[in-house]
Amino acid sequence: MSSNTIAINQQMDHFDGHHSVWVFGYGSLIYKADFPFMQRRAASITGWSRRFWQGSHDHRGTPAAPGRVVTLIPDEGAVCHGMAYLVSPDVFTHLDYREKNGYLRRVVDIAFEDGSGDMAEGVVYIAREDNDSFLGPASEADIALQIAGSFGPSGPNSDYLTQLAVALRELGRDDEHVFAIEQHLLELIASKDGR
Ligand code: SIN
């Protein structure tokens, strides 16, 4: 599958006629809401795990030297915590562009984490392993090394990782994979500084 997913995503008609749609964010969408929204609520989805397995050629790396960003991998019973936004459907023009490097919209059941027990059907952007930019698994140490050396139009890849880790802590959520990569990155920086 081509890594530019804009045309495919525009074909989604599942929410046609809706005046608002929930979008679940689990990566940069948690901490960078550069779009208008009507509500924002901490939320989770079940059956998916967050992994730094997607290549970034357009935001946190370049085509010659891709960075690594998160996608979701099917994982029965796993709960992925993030942030849900209620948006007007016209926001999808912006989101499809932002997530165009391999991410496909997918319908998902979102559980809100305010103790209300509320659920809603919504959209999540997932970069599947059949997209051209998918990099796949690597050790957390190697992922940190790649992130430490990558930079793209949206800034250093390390900022993406650090901001995601901070946002997850603010949500009060643990993510062993993200925090292990962050720890490796901190060690790399410390060893570079000669500490
Ligand atoms: C998301 O945040 O939900 C998708 C991945 C990203 O943009 O980092």
Short mmCIF file of C-alpha atoms and ligand atoms in Angstrom, two decimals:
data_model
loop_
_atom_site.label_atom_id
_atom_site.label_comp_id
_atom_site.label_asym_id
_atom_site.label_seq_id
_atom_site.Cartn_x
_atom_site.Cartn_y
_atom_site.Cartn_z
CA MET A 1 0.00 0.00 0.00
CA SER A 2 1.23 3.47 -0.90
CA SER A 3 2.26 5.46 2.12
CA ASN A 4 0.12 8.47 1.11
CA THR A 5 -3.25 7.52 2.56
CA ILE A 6 -5.21 10.74 1.95
CA ALA A 7 -7.29 9.42 -0.99
CA ILE A 8 -8.16 6.15 0.78
CA ASN A 9 -9.14 7.93 4.00
CA GLN A 10 -11.42 10.35 2.15
CA GLN A 11 -13.47 7.37 0.98
CA MET A 12 -14.58 6.50 4.52
CA ASP A 13 -18.34 7.04 4.66
CA HIS A 14 -19.07 5.42 8.02
CA PHE A 15 -19.86 8.73 9.75
CA ASP A 16 -21.56 10.45 6.81
CA GLY A 17 -24.40 12.66 8.04
CA HIS A 18 -22.89 13.00 11.55
CA HIS A 19 -22.34 16.54 12.84
CA SER A 20 -19.54 15.44 15.14
CA VAL A 21 -17.20 12.45 15.38
CA TRP A 22 -14.90 11.22 18.17
CA VAL A 23 -11.23 10.76 17.23
CA PHE A 24 -8.96 8.69 19.48
CA GLY A 25 -5.32 9.79 19.65
CA TYR A 26 -2.54 7.63 21.07
CA GLY A 27 0.63 9.34 19.76
CA SER A 28 1.24 12.96 18.87
CA LEU A 29 -2.52 13.45 18.81
CA ILE A 30 -2.45 13.18 22.62
CA TYR A 31 -0.20 16.20 23.13
CA LYS A 32 -0.53 18.19 19.89
CA ALA A 33 -4.13 19.15 19.18
CA ASP A 34 -3.58 21.58 16.29
CA PHE A 35 -7.25 21.45 15.26
CA PRO A 36 -10.52 22.71 16.71
CA PHE A 37 -12.45 20.33 18.95
CA MET A 38 -15.69 20.49 20.94
CA GLN A 39 -14.65 18.18 23.76
CA ARG A 40 -11.49 16.38 24.89
CA ARG A 41 -11.66 13.37 27.20
CA ALA A 42 -9.09 10.84 28.44
CA ALA A 43 -10.03 7.53 26.86
CA SER A 44 -8.85 4.05 25.90
CA ILE A 45 -9.38 1.41 23.25
CA THR A 46 -9.02 -2.34 23.72
CA GLY A 47 -7.16 -4.86 21.56
CA TRP A 48 -4.25 -2.64 20.55
CA SER A 49 -0.71 -1.90 21.76
CA ARG A 50 1.28 1.26 21.01
CA ARG A 51 4.62 0.60 19.29
CA PHE A 52 7.36 2.78 17.75
CA TRP A 53 7.25 0.68 14.59
CA GLN A 54 6.15 3.23 11.98
CA GLY A 55 8.68 5.17 9.91
CA SER A 56 8.29 8.94 9.68
CA HIS A 57 9.53 10.51 6.46
CA ASP A 58 7.49 13.67 6.64
CA HIS A 59 7.40 14.81 10.29
CA ARG A 60 10.23 13.37 12.41
CA GLY A 61 12.63 12.18 9.73
CA THR A 62 13.26 12.39 6.00
CA PRO A 63 12.84 9.87 3.15
CA ALA A 64 16.60 9.21 3.32
CA ALA A 65 16.69 8.94 7.11
CA PRO A 66 13.24 8.14 8.52
CA GLY A 67 12.47 8.64 12.17
CA ARG A 68 10.25 6.37 14.25
CA VAL A 69 6.75 7.20 15.46
CA VAL A 70 3.99 5.15 17.04
CA THR A 71 1.34 3.00 15.48
CA LEU A 72 -1.00 0.40 16.97
CA ILE A 73 -0.46 -3.34 16.72
CA PRO A 74 -3.35 -5.79 17.26
CA ASP A 75 -2.95 -7.28 20.74
CA GLU A 76 -5.91 -9.18 22.16
CA GLY A 77 -7.03 -7.84 25.52
CA ALA A 78 -4.43 -5.04 25.63
CA VAL A 79 -5.71 -1.58 26.57
CA CYS A 80 -4.22 1.48 24.88
CA HIS A 81 -4.70 4.75 26.77
CA GLY A 82 -4.87 8.09 25.03
CA MET A 83 -7.03 11.13 24.39
CA ALA A 84 -10.32 11.40 22.52
CA TYR A 85 -11.51 14.55 20.76
CA LEU A 86 -15.00 15.35 19.54
CA VAL A 87 -14.53 17.11 16.20
CA SER A 88 -16.55 18.44 13.33
CA PRO A 89 -16.21 16.18 10.24
CA ASP A 90 -14.41 18.94 8.33
CA VAL A 91 -11.43 18.48 10.69
CA PHE A 92 -10.68 15.23 8.83
CA THR A 93 -9.20 17.24 5.94
CA HIS A 94 -6.50 18.43 8.33
CA LEU A 95 -6.09 15.09 10.12
CA ASP A 96 -5.87 13.09 6.88
CA TYR A 97 -3.08 15.40 5.72
CA ARG A 98 -1.26 15.25 9.04
CA GLU A 99 -1.50 11.43 9.22
CA LYS A 100 -0.93 10.82 5.48
CA ASN A 101 2.33 8.87 5.85
CA GLY A 102 0.72 5.45 6.08
CA TYR A 103 -2.11 5.93 8.59
CA LEU A 104 -5.60 4.68 7.74
CA ARG A 105 -8.76 5.74 9.51
CA ARG A 106 -10.45 2.87 11.30
CA VAL A 107 -13.71 2.70 13.23
CA VAL A 108 -13.14 1.84 16.90
CA ASP A 109 -15.05 1.63 20.19
CA ILE A 110 -13.75 4.29 22.56
CA ALA A 111 -14.13 4.00 26.35
CA PHE A 112 -13.97 7.27 28.30
CA GLU A 113 -11.89 7.17 31.44
CA ASP A 114 -13.76 9.55 33.71
CA GLY A 115 -15.51 6.77 35.59
CA SER A 116 -18.76 7.41 33.70
CA GLY A 117 -18.59 4.08 31.84
CA ASP A 118 -19.50 6.01 28.67
CA MET A 119 -18.49 4.55 25.30
CA ALA A 120 -18.66 5.95 21.79
CA GLU A 121 -17.85 4.77 18.32
CA GLY A 122 -15.11 6.86 16.75
CA VAL A 123 -12.08 6.98 14.49
CA VAL A 124 -8.45 6.06 15.12
CA TYR A 125 -5.55 6.45 12.66
CA ILE A 126 -3.50 3.25 12.41
CA ALA A 127 -0.44 2.58 10.24
CA ARG A 128 -0.76 -1.09 9.31
CA GLU A 129 2.22 -3.27 8.60
CA ASP A 130 1.39 -3.34 4.87
CA ASN A 131 2.14 0.38 4.42
CA ASP A 132 5.40 1.35 2.68
CA SER A 133 6.69 3.30 5.68
CA PHE A 134 6.26 0.51 8.23
CA LEU A 135 9.59 -0.34 9.88
CA GLY A 136 8.45 -3.03 12.30
CA PRO A 137 10.00 -4.29 15.51
CA ALA A 138 13.50 -3.54 16.75
CA SER A 139 15.00 -3.61 20.22
CA GLU A 140 14.04 -0.66 22.41
CA ALA A 141 17.74 0.33 22.56
CA ASP A 142 17.98 0.39 18.75
CA ILE A 143 14.72 2.33 18.46
CA ALA A 144 16.14 4.93 20.89
CA LEU A 145 19.33 5.15 18.81
CA GLN A 146 17.34 5.78 15.62
CA ILE A 147 15.16 8.36 17.37
CA ALA A 148 18.23 10.13 18.81
CA GLY A 149 19.63 10.64 15.30
CA SER A 150 16.46 11.61 13.42
CA PHE A 151 15.12 15.04 12.59
CA GLY A 152 12.34 16.14 10.24
CA PRO A 153 10.16 19.13 9.30
CA SER A 154 8.22 18.83 12.59
CA GLY A 155 11.44 18.82 14.64
CA PRO A 156 13.66 16.29 16.41
CA ASN A 157 12.32 12.77 16.69
CA SER A 158 13.42 12.83 20.34
CA ASP A 159 10.89 15.60 21.06
CA TYR A 160 8.09 13.35 19.77
CA LEU A 161 9.17 10.59 22.17
CA THR A 162 9.69 12.91 25.14
CA GLN A 163 6.41 14.77 24.66
CA LEU A 164 4.52 11.49 24.35
CA ALA A 165 6.11 10.15 27.55
CA VAL A 166 5.26 13.37 29.41
CA ALA A 167 1.67 13.30 28.12
CA LEU A 168 1.22 9.67 29.22
CA ARG A 169 2.52 10.51 32.70
CA GLU A 170 0.11 13.46 32.85
CA LEU A 171 -2.67 11.00 32.03
CA GLY A 172 -1.37 8.81 34.87
CA ARG A 173 -0.68 5.97 32.43
CA ASP A 174 2.20 3.54 32.24
CA ASP A 175 3.50 2.33 28.88
CA GLU A 176 6.48 0.03 29.33
CA HIS A 177 7.53 0.23 25.67
CA VAL A 178 7.49 4.05 25.50
CA PHE A 179 9.13 4.52 28.89
CA ALA A 180 11.86 1.95 28.14
CA ILE A 181 12.77 3.76 24.90
CA GLU A 182 12.75 7.09 26.76
CA GLN A 183 15.15 5.61 29.35
CA HIS A 184 17.52 4.42 26.59
CA LEU A 185 17.38 7.89 25.02
CA LEU A 186 18.25 9.55 28.35
CA GLU A 187 21.22 7.17 28.73
CA LEU A 188 22.40 7.98 25.19
CA ILE A 189 22.22 11.71 25.90
CA ALA A 190 24.05 11.27 29.22
CA SER A 191 26.82 9.23 27.60
CA LYS A 192 27.21 11.85 24.84
CA ASP A 193 27.50 14.58 27.45
CA GLY A 194 30.26 12.53 29.09
CA ARG A 195 28.28 12.18 32.30
C1 SIN B 1 -2.06 9.35 16.90
O1 SIN B 1 -1.44 10.16 17.59
O2 SIN B 1 -3.18 8.94 17.26
C2 SIN B 1 -1.52 8.83 15.62
C3 SIN B 1 -0.04 8.78 15.52
C4 SIN B 1 0.63 10.12 15.57
O3 SIN B 1 0.21 11.06 14.87
O4 SIN B 1 1.61 10.26 16.32
#
